[in-house]
Short mmCIF file of C-alpha atoms in Angstrom, two decimals:
data_model
loop_
_atom_site.label_atom_id
_atom_site.label_comp_id
_atom_site.label_asym_id
_atom_site.label_seq_id
_atom_site.Cartn_x
_atom_site.Cartn_y
_atom_site.Cartn_z
CA MET B 23 0.00 0.00 0.00
CA THR B 24 1.33 3.41 -0.93
CA ILE B 25 0.37 6.29 1.32
CA SER B 26 0.52 9.70 -0.31
CA ASP B 27 1.64 12.75 1.62
CA GLU B 28 -0.90 14.87 -0.21
CA THR B 29 -4.33 15.51 1.29
CA PRO B 30 -7.26 14.62 -1.07
CA SER B 31 -9.28 17.49 -2.44
CA PRO B 32 -12.50 18.21 -0.55
CA LYS B 33 -14.55 18.46 -3.74
CA ALA B 34 -17.53 16.17 -4.24
CA PRO B 35 -16.66 14.05 -7.31
CA SER B 36 -18.99 11.82 -9.22
CA LEU B 37 -19.24 8.08 -8.80
CA ARG B 38 -16.98 7.75 -11.84
CA THR B 39 -14.30 9.81 -10.10
CA ALA B 40 -14.63 7.69 -6.97
CA ARG B 41 -14.29 4.53 -9.07
CA SER B 42 -11.11 5.84 -10.67
CA PHE B 43 -9.75 6.87 -7.28
CA ILE B 44 -10.32 3.42 -5.78
CA SER B 45 -8.67 1.70 -8.74
CA HIS B 46 -5.51 3.78 -9.00
CA SER B 47 -4.74 5.48 -5.68
CA GLY B 48 -4.07 2.35 -3.62
CA ILE B 49 -6.78 3.15 -1.09
CA LEU B 50 -7.49 -0.55 -0.60
CA PRO B 51 -4.32 -2.20 0.67
CA ASP B 52 -2.57 -5.16 -0.85
CA THR B 53 -1.80 -7.82 1.74
CA SER B 54 1.68 -8.28 0.29
CA SER B 55 2.72 -4.66 0.74
CA HIS B 56 3.76 -2.69 3.79
CA ALA B 57 2.57 0.74 4.84
CA ALA B 58 5.02 3.62 4.60
CA GLY B 59 5.41 6.15 7.32
CA ALA B 60 3.38 9.12 6.13
CA THR B 61 0.88 8.63 8.94
CA THR B 62 2.11 9.11 12.48
CA ALA B 63 0.63 9.21 15.94
CA VAL B 64 1.10 12.22 18.19
CA THR B 65 1.97 11.93 21.84
CA LEU B 66 3.16 14.56 24.31
CA GLU B 67 5.49 13.18 26.93
CA SER B 68 5.41 16.53 28.72
CA ALA B 69 3.33 19.67 28.51
CA THR B 70 6.20 21.68 27.06
CA HIS B 71 7.01 19.98 23.77
CA ALA B 72 5.50 17.72 21.16
CA GLU B 73 6.88 14.38 20.16
CA LEU B 74 5.98 12.46 17.03
CA ALA B 75 5.94 8.73 17.55
CA SER B 76 4.32 5.67 16.10
CA GLU B 77 1.62 4.39 18.42
CA ALA B 78 -0.50 1.26 18.04
CA THR B 79 -3.33 0.27 20.31
CA HIS B 80 -2.72 -3.14 21.90
CA ARG B 81 -5.38 -5.58 22.88
CA ARG B 82 -5.99 -6.06 26.57
CA ASN B 83 -6.28 -9.78 26.05
CA GLU B 84 -3.12 -10.98 24.32
CA LEU B 85 -4.31 -14.59 23.97
CA ALA B 86 -3.93 -15.64 20.37
CA PRO B 87 -7.00 -17.11 18.68
CA VAL B 88 -7.11 -20.90 18.74
CA SER B 89 -8.30 -22.69 15.64
CA LEU B 90 -10.66 -25.60 16.00
CA ARG B 91 -12.65 -27.61 13.51
CA ALA B 92 -16.04 -29.16 14.15
CA PRO B 93 -16.69 -32.39 12.15
CA SER B 94 -20.23 -31.41 11.17
CA PHE B 95 -18.97 -28.18 9.63
CA LEU B 96 -16.27 -29.96 7.64
CA ASP B 97 -18.84 -32.26 6.10
CA SER B 98 -21.02 -29.40 4.94
CA PHE B 99 -19.06 -26.19 4.46
CA SER B 100 -15.56 -26.67 5.94
CA PRO B 101 -15.40 -23.24 7.56
CA HIS B 102 -12.54 -22.11 9.76
CA LEU B 103 -13.66 -21.23 13.28
CA GLU B 104 -11.58 -19.06 15.56
CA SER B 105 -12.13 -18.67 19.30
CA ILE B 106 -10.73 -16.06 21.60
CA GLU B 107 -10.49 -18.60 24.40
CA SER B 108 -8.26 -21.67 24.57
CA SER B 109 -9.85 -24.99 23.78
CA ASP B 110 -10.78 -27.26 26.64
CA GLY B 111 -11.42 -30.27 24.44
CA GLU B 112 -15.17 -30.34 24.92
CA ALA B 113 -17.16 -31.47 21.89
CA CYS B 114 -20.13 -29.49 20.69
CA SER B 115 -23.58 -30.91 21.17
CA ASP B 116 -25.41 -32.86 18.46
CA HIS B 117 -28.01 -30.11 18.30
CA ALA B 118 -25.36 -27.49 17.52
CA GLU B 119 -23.82 -29.77 14.85
CA LEU B 120 -27.14 -30.18 13.08
CA GLN B 121 -28.40 -26.61 13.28
CA LEU B 122 -25.38 -24.33 12.87
CA PRO B 123 -24.59 -25.16 9.20
CA GLU B 124 -28.14 -24.27 8.19
CA LEU B 125 -28.07 -21.02 10.19
CA LEU B 126 -24.72 -19.97 8.73
CA SER B 127 -25.86 -20.80 5.22
CA GLU B 128 -28.98 -18.65 5.60
CA LEU B 129 -27.04 -15.73 7.02
CA MET B 130 -24.00 -15.68 4.75
CA LEU B 131 -24.75 -17.17 1.35
CA ALA B 132 -25.96 -14.73 -1.28
CA PRO B 133 -28.52 -15.88 -3.87
CA SER B 134 -26.82 -18.02 -6.50
CA SER B 135 -28.86 -16.36 -9.23
CA GLY B 136 -27.21 -12.98 -8.65
CA ARG B 137 -25.44 -11.80 -11.79
CA LYS B 138 -22.16 -9.96 -11.94
CA SER B 139 -22.10 -6.37 -13.12
CA GLU B 140 -22.50 -6.05 -16.85
CA GLY B 141 -20.65 -3.66 -19.10
CA PRO B 142 -17.10 -3.28 -20.38
CA LEU B 143 -14.24 -4.28 -18.10
CA THR B 144 -12.34 -1.35 -16.66
CA GLY B 145 -9.36 -3.35 -15.43
CA TYR B 146 -8.61 -4.82 -12.03
CA ASN B 147 -11.29 -4.37 -9.37
CA PRO B 148 -9.62 -4.07 -5.92
CA LEU B 149 -12.93 -4.65 -4.09
CA THR B 150 -13.39 -8.12 -5.58
CA GLU B 151 -9.83 -8.83 -6.77
CA ASP B 152 -11.02 -9.82 -10.23
CA ASN B 153 -11.99 -8.17 -13.52
CA THR B 154 -15.53 -7.21 -12.49
CA ALA B 155 -16.38 -3.82 -13.97
CA LEU B 156 -16.01 -1.12 -11.32
CA ASP B 157 -18.75 1.06 -12.77
CA ASP B 158 -21.60 3.11 -11.33
CA GLY B 159 -23.91 0.11 -11.31
CA PHE B 160 -21.41 -1.95 -9.32
CA LEU B 161 -20.98 0.80 -6.73
CA ARG B 162 -24.71 1.27 -6.26
CA LEU B 163 -25.46 -2.45 -6.11
CA ARG B 164 -22.53 -3.71 -4.04
CA VAL B 165 -21.04 -0.73 -2.14
CA LEU B 166 -23.25 2.29 -1.42
CA VAL B 167 -25.56 2.35 1.61
CA ASP B 168 -29.15 1.34 0.88
CA LYS B 169 -31.62 1.35 3.77
CA LEU B 170 -34.58 0.34 1.60
CA GLU B 171 -33.08 -2.77 0.04
CA LEU B 172 -34.65 -5.95 1.41
CA ASP B 173 -31.92 -8.29 0.18
CA PHE B 174 -28.75 -6.68 1.57
CA LYS B 175 -26.74 -9.88 0.96
CA LYS B 176 -25.63 -8.44 -2.39
CA LYS B 177 -23.56 -5.84 -0.53
CA LEU B 178 -19.85 -6.39 -0.06
CA LYS B 179 -20.01 -5.14 3.53
CA GLN B 180 -22.59 -5.21 6.30
CA PHE B 181 -22.56 -4.10 9.93
CA PHE B 182 -25.05 -5.04 12.66
CA ILE B 183 -25.33 -3.70 16.20
CA LEU B 184 -27.87 -5.40 18.45
CA SER B 185 -28.51 -6.10 22.11
CA VAL B 186 -27.82 -9.49 23.68
CA ALA B 187 -31.60 -10.03 23.67
CA GLY B 188 -31.66 -9.65 19.87
CA LYS B 189 -33.08 -6.11 19.80
CA PRO B 190 -31.82 -4.32 16.65
CA ILE B 191 -29.93 -1.07 17.18
CA TYR B 192 -28.12 -0.35 13.91
CA SER B 193 -27.64 -1.85 10.45
CA LEU B 194 -25.56 -0.42 7.60
CA ASN B 195 -27.92 -1.76 4.93
CA GLY B 196 -31.38 -3.25 4.86
CA ASN B 197 -34.96 -2.47 5.75
CA ASP B 198 -36.06 -2.59 9.40
CA ASP B 199 -38.83 -5.03 8.49
CA VAL B 200 -36.35 -7.73 7.48
CA LEU B 201 -33.70 -7.02 10.13
CA MET B 202 -35.66 -8.56 13.01
CA GLY B 203 -35.28 -12.04 11.57
CA TYR B 204 -31.55 -11.65 11.16
CA MET B 205 -31.13 -10.35 14.69
CA GLY B 206 -32.70 -13.55 15.99
CA LEU B 207 -30.50 -15.58 13.65
CA ILE B 208 -27.33 -13.94 14.93
CA THR B 209 -28.24 -14.42 18.60
CA THR B 210 -29.06 -18.08 17.88
CA ILE B 211 -25.64 -18.66 16.31
CA ILE B 212 -23.88 -17.00 19.25
CA ALA B 213 -25.95 -18.97 21.76
CA SER B 214 -25.16 -22.22 19.90
CA PHE B 215 -21.45 -21.64 20.36
CA GLN B 216 -21.80 -20.60 23.99
CA GLU B 217 -24.07 -23.48 25.00
CA GLY B 218 -22.75 -26.20 22.68
CA MET B 219 -19.01 -25.47 22.69
CA LYS B 220 -18.77 -23.42 25.90
CA LYS B 221 -17.02 -20.72 23.90
CA ASP B 222 -17.58 -17.22 22.55
CA VAL B 223 -17.59 -17.14 18.77
CA TYR B 224 -15.00 -14.74 17.41
CA SER B 225 -15.02 -15.22 13.64
CA ILE B 226 -16.42 -17.57 11.04
CA SER B 227 -14.86 -17.88 7.58
CA LEU B 228 -16.47 -19.56 4.60
CA GLU B 229 -14.78 -19.36 1.20
CA LEU B 230 -14.68 -15.63 0.30
CA LEU B 231 -16.80 -14.47 3.20
CA ARG B 232 -16.05 -13.73 6.83
CA ILE B 233 -18.18 -12.89 9.86
CA VAL B 234 -16.58 -11.23 12.89
CA VAL B 235 -18.44 -10.89 16.19
CA LYS B 236 -17.53 -8.72 19.18
CA ASN B 237 -19.47 -9.30 22.38
CA LYS B 238 -19.50 -5.98 24.22
CA TYR B 239 -22.14 -6.87 26.80
CA PRO B 240 -24.90 -5.78 26.70
CA LEU B 241 -24.21 -5.04 23.00
CA ILE B 242 -23.22 -7.37 20.19
CA LEU B 243 -21.45 -6.01 17.12
CA VAL B 244 -21.22 -8.00 13.89
CA ALA B 245 -19.34 -7.34 10.65
CA ILE B 246 -19.88 -9.38 7.47
CA SER B 247 -17.45 -8.87 4.59
CA ARG B 248 -16.86 -10.22 1.08
CA ILE B 249 -13.88 -7.94 0.45
CA PRO B 250 -10.81 -10.19 -0.02
CA HIS B 251 -8.20 -8.00 1.69
CA GLU B 252 -10.40 -7.63 4.80
CA ILE B 253 -10.78 -11.38 5.10
CA THR B 254 -7.03 -12.04 5.23
CA SER B 255 -5.37 -8.87 6.54
CA VAL B 256 -4.60 -7.64 10.04
CA HIS B 257 -3.45 -4.24 11.26
CA PRO B 258 -0.21 -3.66 13.22
CA GLY B 259 -1.81 -4.39 16.59
CA GLY B 260 -2.37 -8.02 15.58
CA VAL B 261 -6.15 -7.59 15.40
CA SER B 262 -8.11 -8.24 12.23
CA ILE B 263 -9.20 -5.20 10.23
CA MET B 264 -12.86 -6.09 10.71
CA GLU B 265 -12.49 -6.42 14.48
CA ASN B 266 -10.85 -3.01 14.61
CA GLN B 267 -13.74 -1.54 12.58
CA LEU B 268 -16.24 -2.89 15.10
CA GLU B 269 -14.16 -1.39 17.91
CA CYS B 270 -14.36 2.03 16.22
CA LEU B 271 -18.16 1.82 15.91
CA HIS B 272 -18.44 0.73 19.55
CA ASN B 273 -16.22 3.62 20.65
CA TYR B 274 -18.53 6.06 18.89
CA LEU B 275 -21.55 4.68 20.77
CA LEU B 276 -19.64 5.02 24.03
CA ALA B 277 -18.61 8.56 23.08
CA VAL B 278 -22.19 9.80 22.66
CA LEU B 279 -23.83 7.70 25.42
CA SER B 280 -21.10 6.46 27.82
CA LYS B 281 -20.78 2.91 29.12
CA ALA B 282 -22.51 3.77 32.40
CA VAL B 283 -25.65 5.04 30.64
CA ILE B 284 -25.84 2.01 28.33
CA THR B 285 -25.44 -0.44 31.22
CA LYS B 286 -27.98 1.39 33.37
CA ASN B 287 -30.69 1.27 30.69
CA PHE B 288 -30.22 -2.43 29.98
CA ARG B 289 -30.12 -3.26 33.68
CA SER B 290 -33.75 -2.20 33.95
CA GLY B 291 -34.73 -4.53 31.11
CA MET B 292 -32.77 -6.49 28.50
CA ASN B 293 -35.42 -5.68 25.88
CA TYR B 294 -34.63 -1.97 26.12
CA ASP B 295 -34.55 -0.24 22.71
CA LEU B 296 -31.31 1.75 22.63
CA ARG B 297 -32.42 3.50 19.44
CA ARG B 298 -34.51 5.81 21.64
CA MET B 299 -31.32 7.45 22.87
CA LEU B 300 -29.73 7.85 19.42
CA SER B 301 -30.60 10.76 17.14
CA VAL B 302 -30.85 10.78 13.35
CA GLN B 303 -27.47 12.47 13.35
CA ASP B 304 -25.98 9.56 15.32
CA PHE B 305 -27.24 6.99 12.81
CA HIS B 306 -25.89 9.10 9.95
CA ALA B 307 -22.56 9.28 11.79
CA LEU B 308 -22.45 5.47 12.12
CA ASP B 309 -23.11 5.14 8.37
CA THR B 310 -20.36 7.65 7.65
CA LEU B 311 -17.85 5.90 9.91
CA ALA B 312 -18.69 2.49 8.43
CA MET B 313 -18.15 3.71 4.86
CA LYS B 314 -14.94 5.57 5.71
CA LEU B 315 -13.56 2.58 7.62
CA THR B 316 -14.33 0.18 4.77
CA TYR B 317 -13.83 2.16 1.56
CA GLY B 318 -12.25 5.51 2.46
CA PHE B 319 -15.11 7.56 1.06
CA LEU B 320 -18.71 8.35 1.90
CA HIS B 321 -21.80 8.95 -0.21
CA ASP B 322 -24.35 11.68 0.45
CA GLU B 323 -27.30 11.89 -1.93
CA ASP B 324 -25.73 12.23 -5.40
CA ALA B 325 -22.20 13.15 -4.29
CA VAL B 326 -19.23 11.05 -3.23
CA PHE B 327 -16.80 12.60 -0.74
CA ILE B 328 -13.33 11.08 -0.66
CA ASP B 329 -11.80 11.10 2.82
CA THR B 330 -9.02 8.58 3.33
CA SER B 331 -7.49 9.92 6.54
CA TYR B 332 -9.79 8.01 8.91
CA TYR B 333 -9.46 4.84 6.81
CA LEU B 334 -5.66 5.01 6.80
CA GLY B 335 -5.54 5.81 10.51
CA ALA B 336 -7.67 2.75 11.32
CA ILE B 337 -5.55 0.50 9.09
CA LEU B 338 -2.39 1.71 10.84
CA GLY B 339 -3.54 0.86 14.35
CA ASN B 340 -5.85 3.85 15.02
CA SER B 341 -2.92 6.22 14.63
CA MET B 342 -3.54 9.94 14.47
CA ARG B 343 -2.62 11.85 11.33
CA CYS B 344 -0.52 14.98 11.63
CA LEU B 345 -0.45 17.71 9.03
CA ARG B 346 3.03 18.15 7.62
CA ILE B 347 4.40 21.51 8.71
CA SER B 348 7.82 22.68 9.82
CA ASN B 349 9.03 21.88 13.30
CA THR B 350 9.36 25.61 13.97
CA CYS B 351 5.68 26.22 13.22
CA ARG B 352 4.53 23.24 15.27
CA THR B 353 6.64 24.36 18.23
CA LYS B 354 5.17 27.86 18.01
CA LEU B 355 1.61 26.50 17.91
CA ASN B 356 2.36 24.34 20.96
CA GLU B 357 3.63 27.42 22.80
CA ILE B 358 0.44 29.31 21.95
CA LEU B 359 -1.71 26.46 23.27
CA LEU B 360 0.36 26.25 26.45
CA SER B 361 0.01 29.98 27.01
CA THR B 362 -3.68 29.44 27.82
CA LYS B 363 -2.65 27.82 31.12
CA LYS B 364 -1.31 31.20 32.27
CA LEU B 365 -4.49 33.16 31.62
CA ARG B 366 -6.18 34.79 34.60
CA ARG B 367 -9.73 35.93 35.15
CA SER B 368 -10.51 39.58 34.56
CA ASN B 369 -12.82 40.18 37.54
CA GLY B 370 -12.62 43.97 37.46
CA ASN B 371 -13.62 45.34 40.90
CA PRO B 372 -15.29 42.49 42.77
CA ASP B 373 -17.81 43.20 45.46
CA PHE B 374 -16.02 43.41 48.84
CA VAL B 375 -18.77 41.62 50.81
CA SER B 376 -18.93 38.79 48.24
CA SER B 377 -15.16 38.32 48.38
CA ILE B 378 -15.15 38.04 52.18
CA SER B 379 -18.13 35.66 52.11
CA ASN B 380 -16.46 33.39 49.55
CA ARG B 381 -13.28 33.22 51.60
CA LEU B 382 -15.14 32.36 54.82
CA THR B 383 -17.21 29.62 53.17
CA GLY B 384 -14.31 28.22 51.16
CA THR B 385 -16.09 28.74 47.86
CA GLU B 386 -13.69 31.27 46.40
CA GLU B 387 -12.97 30.44 42.79
CA SER B 388 -9.45 30.18 41.42
CA ASP B 389 -8.30 33.17 39.43
CA GLN B 390 -6.91 30.83 36.78
CA LEU B 391 -9.14 31.02 33.70
CA THR B 392 -8.35 27.53 32.41
CA ALA B 393 -8.23 25.57 35.66
CA ASP B 394 -10.61 22.99 34.14
CA LEU B 395 -8.74 22.69 30.81
CA LEU B 396 -7.50 19.13 30.22
CA PHE B 397 -6.49 18.84 26.57
CA GLY B 398 -6.15 21.14 23.59
CA PHE B 399 -5.89 20.56 19.84
CA LEU B 400 -5.37 22.63 16.73
CA THR B 401 -6.46 20.72 13.63
CA ILE B 402 -7.22 21.10 9.95
CA ASP B 403 -9.96 18.63 9.00
CA ASP B 404 -8.98 15.70 11.25
CA GLN B 405 -5.22 16.22 10.93
CA VAL B 406 -3.40 17.57 13.95
CA LEU B 407 -1.29 20.72 13.95
CA ALA B 408 -0.63 20.92 17.71
CA HIS B 409 -1.64 18.97 20.80
CA MET B 410 -1.52 19.93 24.48
CA ARG B 411 -2.05 17.64 27.45
CA PRO B 412 -1.33 17.66 31.20
CA ARG B 413 1.71 15.82 32.50
CA ASN B 414 -0.24 13.13 34.35
CA HIS B 415 -2.93 12.33 31.78
CA LYS B 416 -2.95 11.09 28.23
CA LEU B 417 -5.60 10.31 25.64
CA GLN B 418 -5.04 7.02 23.86
CA SER B 419 -4.97 7.00 20.07
CA GLN B 420 -8.40 5.34 19.90
CA ASP B 421 -9.93 8.13 21.97
CA ILE B 422 -8.26 10.83 19.87
CA SER B 423 -9.46 9.19 16.66
CA THR B 424 -13.03 8.99 18.01
CA LEU B 425 -12.83 12.58 19.29
CA LEU B 426 -11.69 14.05 15.97
CA SER B 427 -14.15 12.06 13.87
CA ALA B 428 -17.09 12.91 16.18
CA ILE B 429 -16.22 16.61 16.11
CA GLN B 430 -15.81 16.59 12.33
CA LEU B 431 -19.23 14.95 11.94
CA ASN B 432 -20.82 17.52 14.26
CA CYS B 433 -19.17 20.42 12.45
CA SER B 434 -20.40 19.14 9.08
CA THR B 435 -24.04 19.50 10.22
CA VAL B 436 -23.65 23.09 11.43
CA PRO B 437 -24.01 26.04 9.02
CA LYS B 438 -20.66 27.63 8.29
CA ASP B 439 -21.55 30.92 9.94
CA LYS B 440 -18.77 33.11 11.21
CA GLY B 441 -18.26 32.80 14.93
CA THR B 442 -20.21 29.55 15.43
CA ASP B 443 -19.14 27.86 18.68
CA LEU B 444 -19.91 24.24 19.62
CA TRP B 445 -20.08 22.74 23.13
CA ILE B 446 -20.05 18.95 22.73
CA PRO B 447 -20.16 16.43 25.61
CA LEU B 448 -18.24 13.26 24.76
CA CYS B 449 -17.21 10.16 26.69
CA MET B 450 -13.63 9.04 26.07
CA ALA B 451 -13.91 5.29 26.64
CA ASN B 452 -10.25 4.66 27.46
CA PHE B 453 -9.89 7.84 29.53
CA ASN B 454 -13.08 7.60 31.63
CA SER B 455 -15.81 5.27 30.38
CA SER B 456 -18.31 6.43 33.03
CA GLY B 457 -18.21 10.19 32.61
CA PHE B 458 -18.09 12.95 30.02
CA VAL B 459 -15.63 15.61 29.03
CA TYR B 460 -16.84 18.81 27.38
CA CYS B 461 -15.34 19.99 24.10
CA TYR B 462 -15.35 23.63 23.05
CA VAL B 463 -14.99 23.71 19.25
CA LYS B 464 -14.43 26.79 17.12
CA GLU B 465 -13.37 27.19 13.49
CA PHE B 466 -11.45 30.22 12.28
CA SER B 467 -9.94 31.16 8.94
CA LEU B 468 -6.58 32.57 7.98
CA GLY B 469 -6.19 34.59 4.82
CA TYR B 470 -3.12 32.61 3.77
CA CYS B 471 -4.56 29.14 4.54
CA GLU B 472 -7.06 27.48 2.18
CA LYS B 473 -8.85 25.45 4.87
CA PRO B 474 -10.18 26.67 8.22
CA ILE B 475 -8.35 25.74 11.41
CA THR B 476 -10.30 24.13 14.25
CA ILE B 477 -9.44 24.75 17.88
CA ILE B 478 -10.61 22.12 20.37
CA LEU B 479 -10.39 22.77 24.11
CA ILE B 480 -11.47 19.88 26.34
CA SER B 481 -12.71 20.66 29.84
CA GLY B 482 -13.72 18.46 32.75
CA SER B 483 -16.47 20.89 33.81
CA LYS B 484 -19.76 21.37 32.00
CA ASN B 485 -19.98 24.95 33.34
CA SER B 486 -16.73 26.21 31.82
CA PHE B 487 -18.05 27.17 28.36
CA TYR B 488 -17.31 30.89 28.67
CA ASN B 489 -13.87 30.27 30.16
CA MET B 490 -12.99 27.98 27.25
CA LYS B 491 -14.39 30.53 24.80
CA GLU B 492 -12.17 33.26 26.22
CA ALA B 493 -9.13 30.97 26.06
CA ALA B 494 -9.95 30.02 22.46
CA ASN B 495 -10.24 33.68 21.47
CA HIS B 496 -6.78 34.22 22.98
CA VAL B 497 -5.35 31.39 20.84
CA VAL B 498 -7.06 32.63 17.66
CA ALA B 499 -5.68 36.14 18.15
CA LYS B 500 -2.16 34.81 18.75
CA VAL B 501 -2.24 32.62 15.63
CA GLN B 502 -3.68 35.33 13.39
CA HIS B 503 -1.08 37.94 14.38
CA ASN B 504 2.01 35.73 14.32
CA LYS B 505 4.21 36.53 11.31
CA LEU B 506 6.11 33.24 11.53
CA LEU B 507 2.89 31.24 11.13
CA ASN B 508 1.89 33.51 8.25
CA LYS B 509 4.65 31.88 6.22
CA GLY B 510 4.64 28.38 7.70
CA LEU B 511 0.89 27.67 7.45
CA ARG B 512 0.46 28.38 3.75
CA ILE B 513 -1.09 24.95 3.19
#
């Protein structure tokens, strides 16, 4: 896979342009190639300087998957079953041997009468690794999201999110009327493994198709793929690409709801419908993330928007992309962010009686304006220019990736009016899965920079909006009036 240093144009090309981009740009990786180092992760070992380092997210459970073969499956389909737990030698029950092949066949096998795309060949198709024409018809039939299609098995990729009770929460493709049956089918397959083999199913492979399941109690996430490179490839952390995609979708749900809220609602009843807590914008965000994770572009009405940064970051172990600028400019931006920690409140002439009362009751507020400031970012799109963090805390790369993508999705739904400020509560799953941090987001433009710069200030207090706004205005003024940045940020 070749990673270009150039950022794709933000224009909305046609499906033909997207087809050409997929075929020639190397967006879909070849399993025989190795990624070059254009994408890096950002960490700050101290609050005074930035350090660029490669960072991959490691699995908490380092047990390697153990392969096992069930005789009944070999006779029928010969799939390869992988379990995340070591085998204890117990044989599956006769009931599981008889029923599971039929269930898997119903879930995975597409209709045999389905025809391949017609029309002239346009060369090698990286999505199918054959000479199938990569034309508009192929993209609409096999790739683009279709919520009205009853038979979604023609799609190359499908995601399901459901509760352990089989209650549907999200599906990338398909009509709600037909999803209920598949939710029951998935829970039956999982229960068959748990009861018959005393194991959690991790993945099921059958010819050119693979199903990956992640049990995030009380949620179950499922990915089904017919894309060859996803079936065989893994990312640097040793986890399959599909498993990492499910982790990204789960992190988004945790970001907007938090683990504590999800657990609390299902504790009152396992049949709880989590869709009540998700907005239309959240479902659109899940669609967008799923398309960007799988193909590196997203489709909105009649336009295709190419955005490979999130795709490449996920492939390279959820690493964070940095915009290429000089070290001098990055150091100066870091200094400007750090200067917010020295800001003081401008209280004017406080009331004497109030001051004495606050001191006696111990409720006197600190004169530091940014006492609640935890992290700070300067970004263009979702590429980082500068990053500030406290000495004793650090956001993991998964949290930063979720943060930047969630903010970008929120900003895309807001009119581009001058001076628009956003105050977004988000839960960073690896930082604190039970609580929220509050993100002040503001975009500002520079006359010498083509794209707007986004400032993100993350606070631990929900009441610090105006303090964060004042700190952000300080940063914007410093950046706009710095002559060094005038030359270095001509991007």
